[in-house]
Amino acid sequence: MAKVIGGLLTSHVPAIGGAIQRGAQDEPYWKPFFDAWPRVREWLATARPDVVVMFYNDHGLNFFLDKLPTFAVGAADHYTNADEGWGLHPFPIPRGHAALSWAVIEKLVEREFDVTTCQSMLVDHAASIPLNLAWPGQDAAPVQIVPIAINTVQHPLPSAKRCLALGRAVSEALTEWPGEERILIMGTGGLSHQLDGERAGFMNPDYDKFCMDNLGPDPEALTRHSVHEIVELSGTQGVEILNWIAARGAMGNSVSEMARTYHIPISNTAAAVMLYETVVAGAAEQTHQATAFA
Ligand code: DHB
Ligand code: FE
């Protein structure tokens, strides 16, 4: 049976892609952010995921404001990235796992999530940069992907409660999948940031800490805020935390925190990276001790 091995959550600021493409990772501005990644890559090297289920939000590359699904699931064998106007060269995107995508879609519709199915789909910086951070280099990450895009851009947005339930329904599909794949859940975006309007530059370390402290042990705590309260607490783009909440739902009931970094600012964003390992009740194959570090 397929196995969900853990979850990797990260901010997805386009400027991070610029730093990668310029080779600026060791510059003083960037180093505190990039220092999170050797620990993550070490974990990935032993955890050996075959598949990434990626919860992210599209920022206008594949979906524009005229047609914007609340939940969209990629169901293709090939995806591409493209110029989004950030001055980045398109990043390589791993192959898709269309068969698993369809199993996820079947389960979501059975659980009454009326998703949009995308048999062709461009994936933007919110997926491409995190994949390159996890598996750096010129080549696409050595995994197959199932991309799931959540509307965090144009209101009305889905509630945090609905996103957690979406993730849990995805988890059901993954654990029922008869293949042998080792599956990593990813969620990208956040933490607090606001790119425009009167509060441009707004960040909220207290709310970010609340999210990072609770997401693992008590994800329901994050669902007690309405979307409008989350925007208030976290900024208009900080609401990308919805992707993290959905990803947490897909990781399984119990997780242990393996790594955490938080650094302000990267561009306009409070940048965070978190790594969790899924705890399977009674399993002997728990290879790591949780080591949370700031
Ligand atoms: C920034 C952050 C984002 O999440 C994004 O999608 C684009 C830009 C920023 O801080 O610059
Ligand atoms: Fe974003």
Short mmCIF file of N, CA and C in Angstrom, two decimals, residues 122-238:
data_model
loop_
_atom_site.label_atom_id
_atom_site.label_comp_id
_atom_site.label_asym_id
_atom_site.label_seq_id
_atom_site.Cartn_x
_atom_site.Cartn_y
_atom_site.Cartn_z
N LEU A 122 -0.52 24.80 -16.19
CA LEU A 122 0.77 25.42 -15.88
C LEU A 122 0.86 25.51 -14.36
N VAL A 123 2.02 25.26 -13.81
CA VAL A 123 2.19 25.42 -12.36
C VAL A 123 3.16 26.56 -12.10
N ASP A 124 2.81 27.41 -11.16
CA ASP A 124 3.57 28.65 -10.98
C ASP A 124 4.63 28.56 -9.88
N HIS A 125 5.17 29.72 -9.49
CA HIS A 125 6.28 29.75 -8.53
C HIS A 125 5.94 29.09 -7.20
N ALA A 126 4.65 29.03 -6.89
CA ALA A 126 4.25 28.47 -5.59
C ALA A 126 4.51 26.97 -5.52
N ALA A 127 4.64 26.33 -6.68
CA ALA A 127 5.01 24.91 -6.71
C ALA A 127 6.46 24.75 -7.17
N SER A 128 6.86 25.52 -8.17
CA SER A 128 8.18 25.28 -8.79
C SER A 128 9.33 25.61 -7.85
N ILE A 129 9.23 26.71 -7.11
CA ILE A 129 10.35 27.10 -6.24
C ILE A 129 10.49 26.15 -5.05
N PRO A 130 9.40 25.81 -4.35
CA PRO A 130 9.56 24.83 -3.26
C PRO A 130 10.13 23.49 -3.72
N LEU A 131 9.74 23.01 -4.90
CA LEU A 131 10.30 21.75 -5.40
C LEU A 131 11.80 21.89 -5.65
N ASN A 132 12.21 23.06 -6.16
CA ASN A 132 13.64 23.28 -6.42
C ASN A 132 14.42 23.46 -5.13
N LEU A 133 13.79 24.02 -4.11
CA LEU A 133 14.46 24.14 -2.81
C LEU A 133 14.71 22.75 -2.21
N ALA A 134 13.72 21.88 -2.36
CA ALA A 134 13.85 20.54 -1.78
C ALA A 134 14.85 19.70 -2.57
N TRP A 135 14.83 19.84 -3.90
CA TRP A 135 15.73 19.07 -4.78
C TRP A 135 16.42 20.06 -5.71
N PRO A 136 17.48 20.72 -5.23
CA PRO A 136 18.10 21.78 -6.03
C PRO A 136 18.81 21.24 -7.27
N GLY A 137 19.01 22.11 -8.24
CA GLY A 137 19.74 21.72 -9.44
C GLY A 137 18.95 22.06 -10.69
N GLN A 138 19.56 21.70 -11.81
CA GLN A 138 18.98 22.04 -13.12
C GLN A 138 17.82 21.11 -13.49
N ASP A 139 17.83 19.91 -12.91
CA ASP A 139 16.84 18.90 -13.32
C ASP A 139 15.60 18.98 -12.44
N ALA A 140 14.52 18.48 -13.00
CA ALA A 140 13.29 18.41 -12.21
C ALA A 140 13.49 17.47 -11.02
N ALA A 141 12.77 17.73 -9.95
CA ALA A 141 12.82 16.86 -8.76
C ALA A 141 12.50 15.42 -9.16
N PRO A 142 13.18 14.44 -8.53
CA PRO A 142 13.01 13.02 -8.90
C PRO A 142 11.77 12.40 -8.26
N VAL A 143 10.65 13.00 -8.50
CA VAL A 143 9.37 12.54 -7.94
C VAL A 143 8.31 12.74 -9.02
N GLN A 144 7.13 12.18 -8.78
CA GLN A 144 5.97 12.51 -9.60
C GLN A 144 5.05 13.39 -8.75
N ILE A 145 4.34 14.28 -9.39
CA ILE A 145 3.54 15.22 -8.59
C ILE A 145 2.03 15.09 -8.87
N VAL A 146 1.27 15.44 -7.83
CA VAL A 146 -0.17 15.64 -7.92
C VAL A 146 -0.41 17.07 -7.42
N PRO A 147 -0.59 18.04 -8.31
CA PRO A 147 -0.78 19.42 -7.85
C PRO A 147 -2.25 19.71 -7.51
N ILE A 148 -2.45 20.35 -6.37
CA ILE A 148 -3.80 20.73 -5.93
C ILE A 148 -3.77 22.23 -5.62
N ALA A 149 -4.49 23.00 -6.43
CA ALA A 149 -4.48 24.46 -6.30
C ALA A 149 -5.73 24.91 -5.55
N ILE A 150 -5.51 25.73 -4.53
CA ILE A 150 -6.60 26.28 -3.72
C ILE A 150 -6.68 27.78 -4.01
N ASN A 151 -7.87 28.29 -4.18
CA ASN A 151 -8.01 29.73 -4.40
C ASN A 151 -7.76 30.49 -3.10
N THR A 152 -6.62 31.16 -3.03
CA THR A 152 -6.36 32.07 -1.90
C THR A 152 -6.27 33.50 -2.40
N VAL A 153 -6.76 33.74 -3.61
CA VAL A 153 -6.50 34.99 -4.32
C VAL A 153 -7.74 35.88 -4.43
N GLN A 154 -8.84 35.31 -4.89
CA GLN A 154 -10.03 36.13 -5.15
C GLN A 154 -11.18 35.67 -4.26
N HIS A 155 -11.67 36.57 -3.41
CA HIS A 155 -12.75 36.21 -2.48
C HIS A 155 -14.04 35.97 -3.25
N PRO A 156 -14.91 35.06 -2.77
CA PRO A 156 -14.82 34.34 -1.51
C PRO A 156 -13.84 33.16 -1.57
N LEU A 157 -13.06 33.01 -0.50
CA LEU A 157 -12.10 31.90 -0.38
C LEU A 157 -12.73 30.78 0.44
N PRO A 158 -12.26 29.56 0.26
CA PRO A 158 -12.76 28.47 1.11
C PRO A 158 -12.30 28.67 2.55
N SER A 159 -13.11 28.21 3.50
CA SER A 159 -12.74 28.37 4.91
C SER A 159 -11.57 27.45 5.27
N ALA A 160 -10.91 27.80 6.38
CA ALA A 160 -9.82 26.95 6.88
C ALA A 160 -10.35 25.55 7.21
N LYS A 161 -11.57 25.51 7.75
CA LYS A 161 -12.18 24.22 8.10
C LYS A 161 -12.37 23.35 6.85
N ARG A 162 -12.83 24.00 5.78
CA ARG A 162 -13.05 23.28 4.52
C ARG A 162 -11.72 22.79 3.93
N CYS A 163 -10.68 23.60 4.07
CA CYS A 163 -9.36 23.21 3.53
C CYS A 163 -8.79 22.04 4.32
N LEU A 164 -8.99 22.04 5.64
CA LEU A 164 -8.52 20.91 6.44
C LEU A 164 -9.27 19.64 6.04
N ALA A 165 -10.58 19.78 5.83
CA ALA A 165 -11.39 18.62 5.41
C ALA A 165 -10.96 18.13 4.03
N LEU A 166 -10.63 19.06 3.14
CA LEU A 166 -10.13 18.68 1.81
C LEU A 166 -8.87 17.83 1.95
N GLY A 167 -7.95 18.32 2.78
CA GLY A 167 -6.71 17.57 2.98
C GLY A 167 -6.98 16.19 3.55
N ARG A 168 -7.92 16.10 4.47
CA ARG A 168 -8.22 14.79 5.08
C ARG A 168 -8.83 13.83 4.06
N ALA A 169 -9.64 14.37 3.15
CA ALA A 169 -10.19 13.52 2.09
C ALA A 169 -9.08 13.06 1.15
N VAL A 170 -8.12 13.93 0.88
CA VAL A 170 -6.97 13.53 0.05
C VAL A 170 -6.19 12.41 0.76
N SER A 171 -6.04 12.56 2.07
CA SER A 171 -5.34 11.54 2.86
C SER A 171 -6.00 10.17 2.70
N GLU A 172 -7.33 10.16 2.73
CA GLU A 172 -8.06 8.88 2.54
C GLU A 172 -7.70 8.26 1.19
N ALA A 173 -7.71 9.10 0.15
CA ALA A 173 -7.41 8.59 -1.19
C ALA A 173 -5.99 8.02 -1.23
N LEU A 174 -5.05 8.70 -0.58
CA LEU A 174 -3.65 8.26 -0.65
C LEU A 174 -3.45 6.95 0.10
N THR A 175 -4.08 6.85 1.27
CA THR A 175 -3.85 5.62 2.05
C THR A 175 -4.58 4.43 1.43
N GLU A 176 -5.61 4.69 0.62
CA GLU A 176 -6.31 3.59 -0.06
C GLU A 176 -5.65 3.22 -1.40
N TRP A 177 -4.71 4.04 -1.86
CA TRP A 177 -4.10 3.79 -3.17
C TRP A 177 -3.30 2.49 -3.11
N PRO A 178 -3.54 1.56 -4.04
CA PRO A 178 -2.91 0.24 -3.93
C PRO A 178 -1.43 0.20 -4.31
N GLY A 179 -0.87 1.27 -4.84
CA GLY A 179 0.55 1.26 -5.23
C GLY A 179 1.47 1.26 -4.03
N GLU A 180 2.76 1.19 -4.32
CA GLU A 180 3.77 1.11 -3.25
C GLU A 180 4.45 2.46 -3.00
N GLU A 181 3.93 3.52 -3.59
CA GLU A 181 4.62 4.81 -3.53
C GLU A 181 4.77 5.34 -2.11
N ARG A 182 5.88 6.03 -1.90
CA ARG A 182 6.10 6.79 -0.66
C ARG A 182 5.75 8.24 -0.98
N ILE A 183 4.81 8.77 -0.25
CA ILE A 183 4.21 10.06 -0.65
C ILE A 183 4.56 11.15 0.36
N LEU A 184 5.10 12.24 -0.16
CA LEU A 184 5.37 13.43 0.64
C LEU A 184 4.29 14.46 0.33
N ILE A 185 3.74 15.05 1.38
CA ILE A 185 2.78 16.14 1.21
C ILE A 185 3.56 17.46 1.26
N MET A 186 3.29 18.35 0.34
CA MET A 186 3.87 19.69 0.45
C MET A 186 2.74 20.73 0.50
N GLY A 187 3.00 21.83 1.20
CA GLY A 187 2.06 22.95 1.24
C GLY A 187 2.90 24.22 1.19
N THR A 188 2.49 25.19 0.39
CA THR A 188 3.36 26.36 0.22
C THR A 188 2.58 27.66 0.42
N GLY A 189 3.36 28.72 0.65
CA GLY A 189 2.77 30.05 0.82
C GLY A 189 3.02 30.58 2.22
N GLY A 190 2.51 31.79 2.48
CA GLY A 190 2.68 32.37 3.81
C GLY A 190 4.16 32.55 4.16
N LEU A 191 4.49 32.78 5.43
CA LEU A 191 3.44 33.00 6.43
C LEU A 191 2.91 34.43 6.27
N SER A 192 2.81 35.21 7.34
CA SER A 192 2.11 36.47 7.20
C SER A 192 2.77 37.37 6.14
N HIS A 193 1.98 37.93 5.29
CA HIS A 193 2.45 38.96 4.36
C HIS A 193 1.27 39.64 3.67
N GLN A 194 1.52 40.89 3.31
CA GLN A 194 0.54 41.66 2.55
C GLN A 194 1.32 42.48 1.53
N LEU A 195 0.99 42.27 0.25
CA LEU A 195 1.80 42.85 -0.82
C LEU A 195 1.29 44.21 -1.28
N ASP A 196 0.03 44.53 -0.97
CA ASP A 196 -0.49 45.80 -1.49
C ASP A 196 -1.53 46.39 -0.54
N GLY A 197 -2.02 47.57 -0.88
CA GLY A 197 -3.03 48.22 -0.04
C GLY A 197 -2.41 48.95 1.13
N GLU A 198 -3.29 49.46 2.00
CA GLU A 198 -2.84 50.29 3.13
C GLU A 198 -1.88 49.58 4.06
N ARG A 199 -2.05 48.26 4.19
CA ARG A 199 -1.20 47.53 5.13
C ARG A 199 -0.03 46.82 4.43
N ALA A 200 0.32 47.26 3.22
CA ALA A 200 1.44 46.62 2.50
C ALA A 200 2.65 46.53 3.43
N GLY A 201 3.27 45.37 3.47
CA GLY A 201 4.41 45.16 4.35
C GLY A 201 4.04 44.58 5.70
N PHE A 202 2.72 44.42 5.95
CA PHE A 202 2.26 43.89 7.24
C PHE A 202 2.74 42.45 7.45
N MET A 203 3.25 42.18 8.64
CA MET A 203 3.59 40.81 9.07
C MET A 203 3.19 40.67 10.53
N ASN A 204 2.98 39.45 10.98
CA ASN A 204 2.49 39.23 12.35
C ASN A 204 3.14 37.98 12.96
N PRO A 205 4.34 38.17 13.55
CA PRO A 205 5.04 37.02 14.14
C PRO A 205 4.23 36.27 15.19
N ASP A 206 3.36 36.95 15.93
CA ASP A 206 2.57 36.26 16.96
C ASP A 206 1.61 35.25 16.32
N TYR A 207 0.92 35.71 15.28
CA TYR A 207 0.00 34.78 14.61
C TYR A 207 0.78 33.66 13.91
N ASP A 208 1.90 34.00 13.31
CA ASP A 208 2.72 32.97 12.65
C ASP A 208 3.14 31.90 13.65
N LYS A 209 3.53 32.34 14.85
CA LYS A 209 3.96 31.37 15.87
C LYS A 209 2.77 30.51 16.31
N PHE A 210 1.61 31.14 16.45
CA PHE A 210 0.40 30.39 16.77
C PHE A 210 0.18 29.28 15.72
N CYS A 211 0.34 29.64 14.46
CA CYS A 211 0.14 28.64 13.38
C CYS A 211 1.19 27.53 13.48
N MET A 212 2.46 27.92 13.63
CA MET A 212 3.52 26.90 13.63
C MET A 212 3.42 26.00 14.86
N ASP A 213 3.00 26.57 16.00
CA ASP A 213 2.89 25.76 17.22
C ASP A 213 1.71 24.80 17.17
N ASN A 214 0.63 25.20 16.52
CA ASN A 214 -0.60 24.39 16.58
C ASN A 214 -0.82 23.47 15.39
N LEU A 215 -0.24 23.81 14.24
CA LEU A 215 -0.59 23.06 13.03
C LEU A 215 -0.35 21.56 13.20
N GLY A 216 0.77 21.20 13.80
CA GLY A 216 1.07 19.78 13.99
C GLY A 216 0.11 19.12 14.97
N PRO A 217 0.13 19.55 16.26
CA PRO A 217 -0.65 18.83 17.26
C PRO A 217 -2.15 19.10 17.23
N ASP A 218 -2.58 20.28 16.77
CA ASP A 218 -3.99 20.67 16.90
C ASP A 218 -4.42 21.54 15.71
N PRO A 219 -4.46 20.95 14.51
CA PRO A 219 -4.77 21.79 13.34
C PRO A 219 -6.14 22.47 13.42
N GLU A 220 -7.06 21.86 14.19
CA GLU A 220 -8.38 22.51 14.36
C GLU A 220 -8.24 23.93 14.90
N ALA A 221 -7.19 24.17 15.70
CA ALA A 221 -7.01 25.51 16.28
C ALA A 221 -6.95 26.57 15.18
N LEU A 222 -6.40 26.21 14.03
CA LEU A 222 -6.29 27.18 12.94
C LEU A 222 -7.60 27.38 12.19
N THR A 223 -8.55 26.47 12.43
CA THR A 223 -9.82 26.57 11.70
C THR A 223 -10.85 27.39 12.47
N ARG A 224 -10.48 27.85 13.65
CA ARG A 224 -11.46 28.64 14.44
C ARG A 224 -11.53 30.08 13.96
N HIS A 225 -10.58 30.51 13.15
CA HIS A 225 -10.64 31.84 12.56
C HIS A 225 -11.34 31.76 11.19
N SER A 226 -12.20 32.75 10.92
CA SER A 226 -12.79 32.85 9.59
C SER A 226 -11.72 33.34 8.62
N VAL A 227 -12.00 33.22 7.33
CA VAL A 227 -11.06 33.73 6.33
C VAL A 227 -10.78 35.21 6.56
N HIS A 228 -11.82 35.97 6.90
CA HIS A 228 -11.60 37.41 7.10
C HIS A 228 -10.75 37.68 8.34
N GLU A 229 -10.95 36.87 9.35
CA GLU A 229 -10.07 37.01 10.54
C GLU A 229 -8.63 36.64 10.18
N ILE A 230 -8.46 35.62 9.35
CA ILE A 230 -7.09 35.24 8.96
C ILE A 230 -6.44 36.37 8.17
N VAL A 231 -7.20 36.99 7.27
CA VAL A 231 -6.65 38.14 6.51
C VAL A 231 -6.24 39.25 7.48
N GLU A 232 -7.08 39.50 8.45
CA GLU A 232 -6.77 40.53 9.46
C GLU A 232 -5.49 40.19 10.22
N LEU A 233 -5.38 38.93 10.62
CA LEU A 233 -4.24 38.50 11.44
C LEU A 233 -2.96 38.35 10.64
N SER A 234 -3.09 38.03 9.37
CA SER A 234 -1.96 37.51 8.63
C SER A 234 -1.64 38.28 7.35
N GLY A 235 -2.56 39.18 6.95
CA GLY A 235 -2.36 39.93 5.72
C GLY A 235 -3.11 39.31 4.55
N THR A 236 -3.29 40.10 3.50
CA THR A 236 -4.11 39.62 2.38
C THR A 236 -3.50 38.40 1.70
N GLN A 237 -2.18 38.32 1.69
CA GLN A 237 -1.54 37.13 1.10
C GLN A 237 -1.16 36.10 2.16
N GLY A 238 -1.13 36.54 3.42
CA GLY A 238 -0.88 35.58 4.51
C GLY A 238 -1.94 34.49 4.56
#
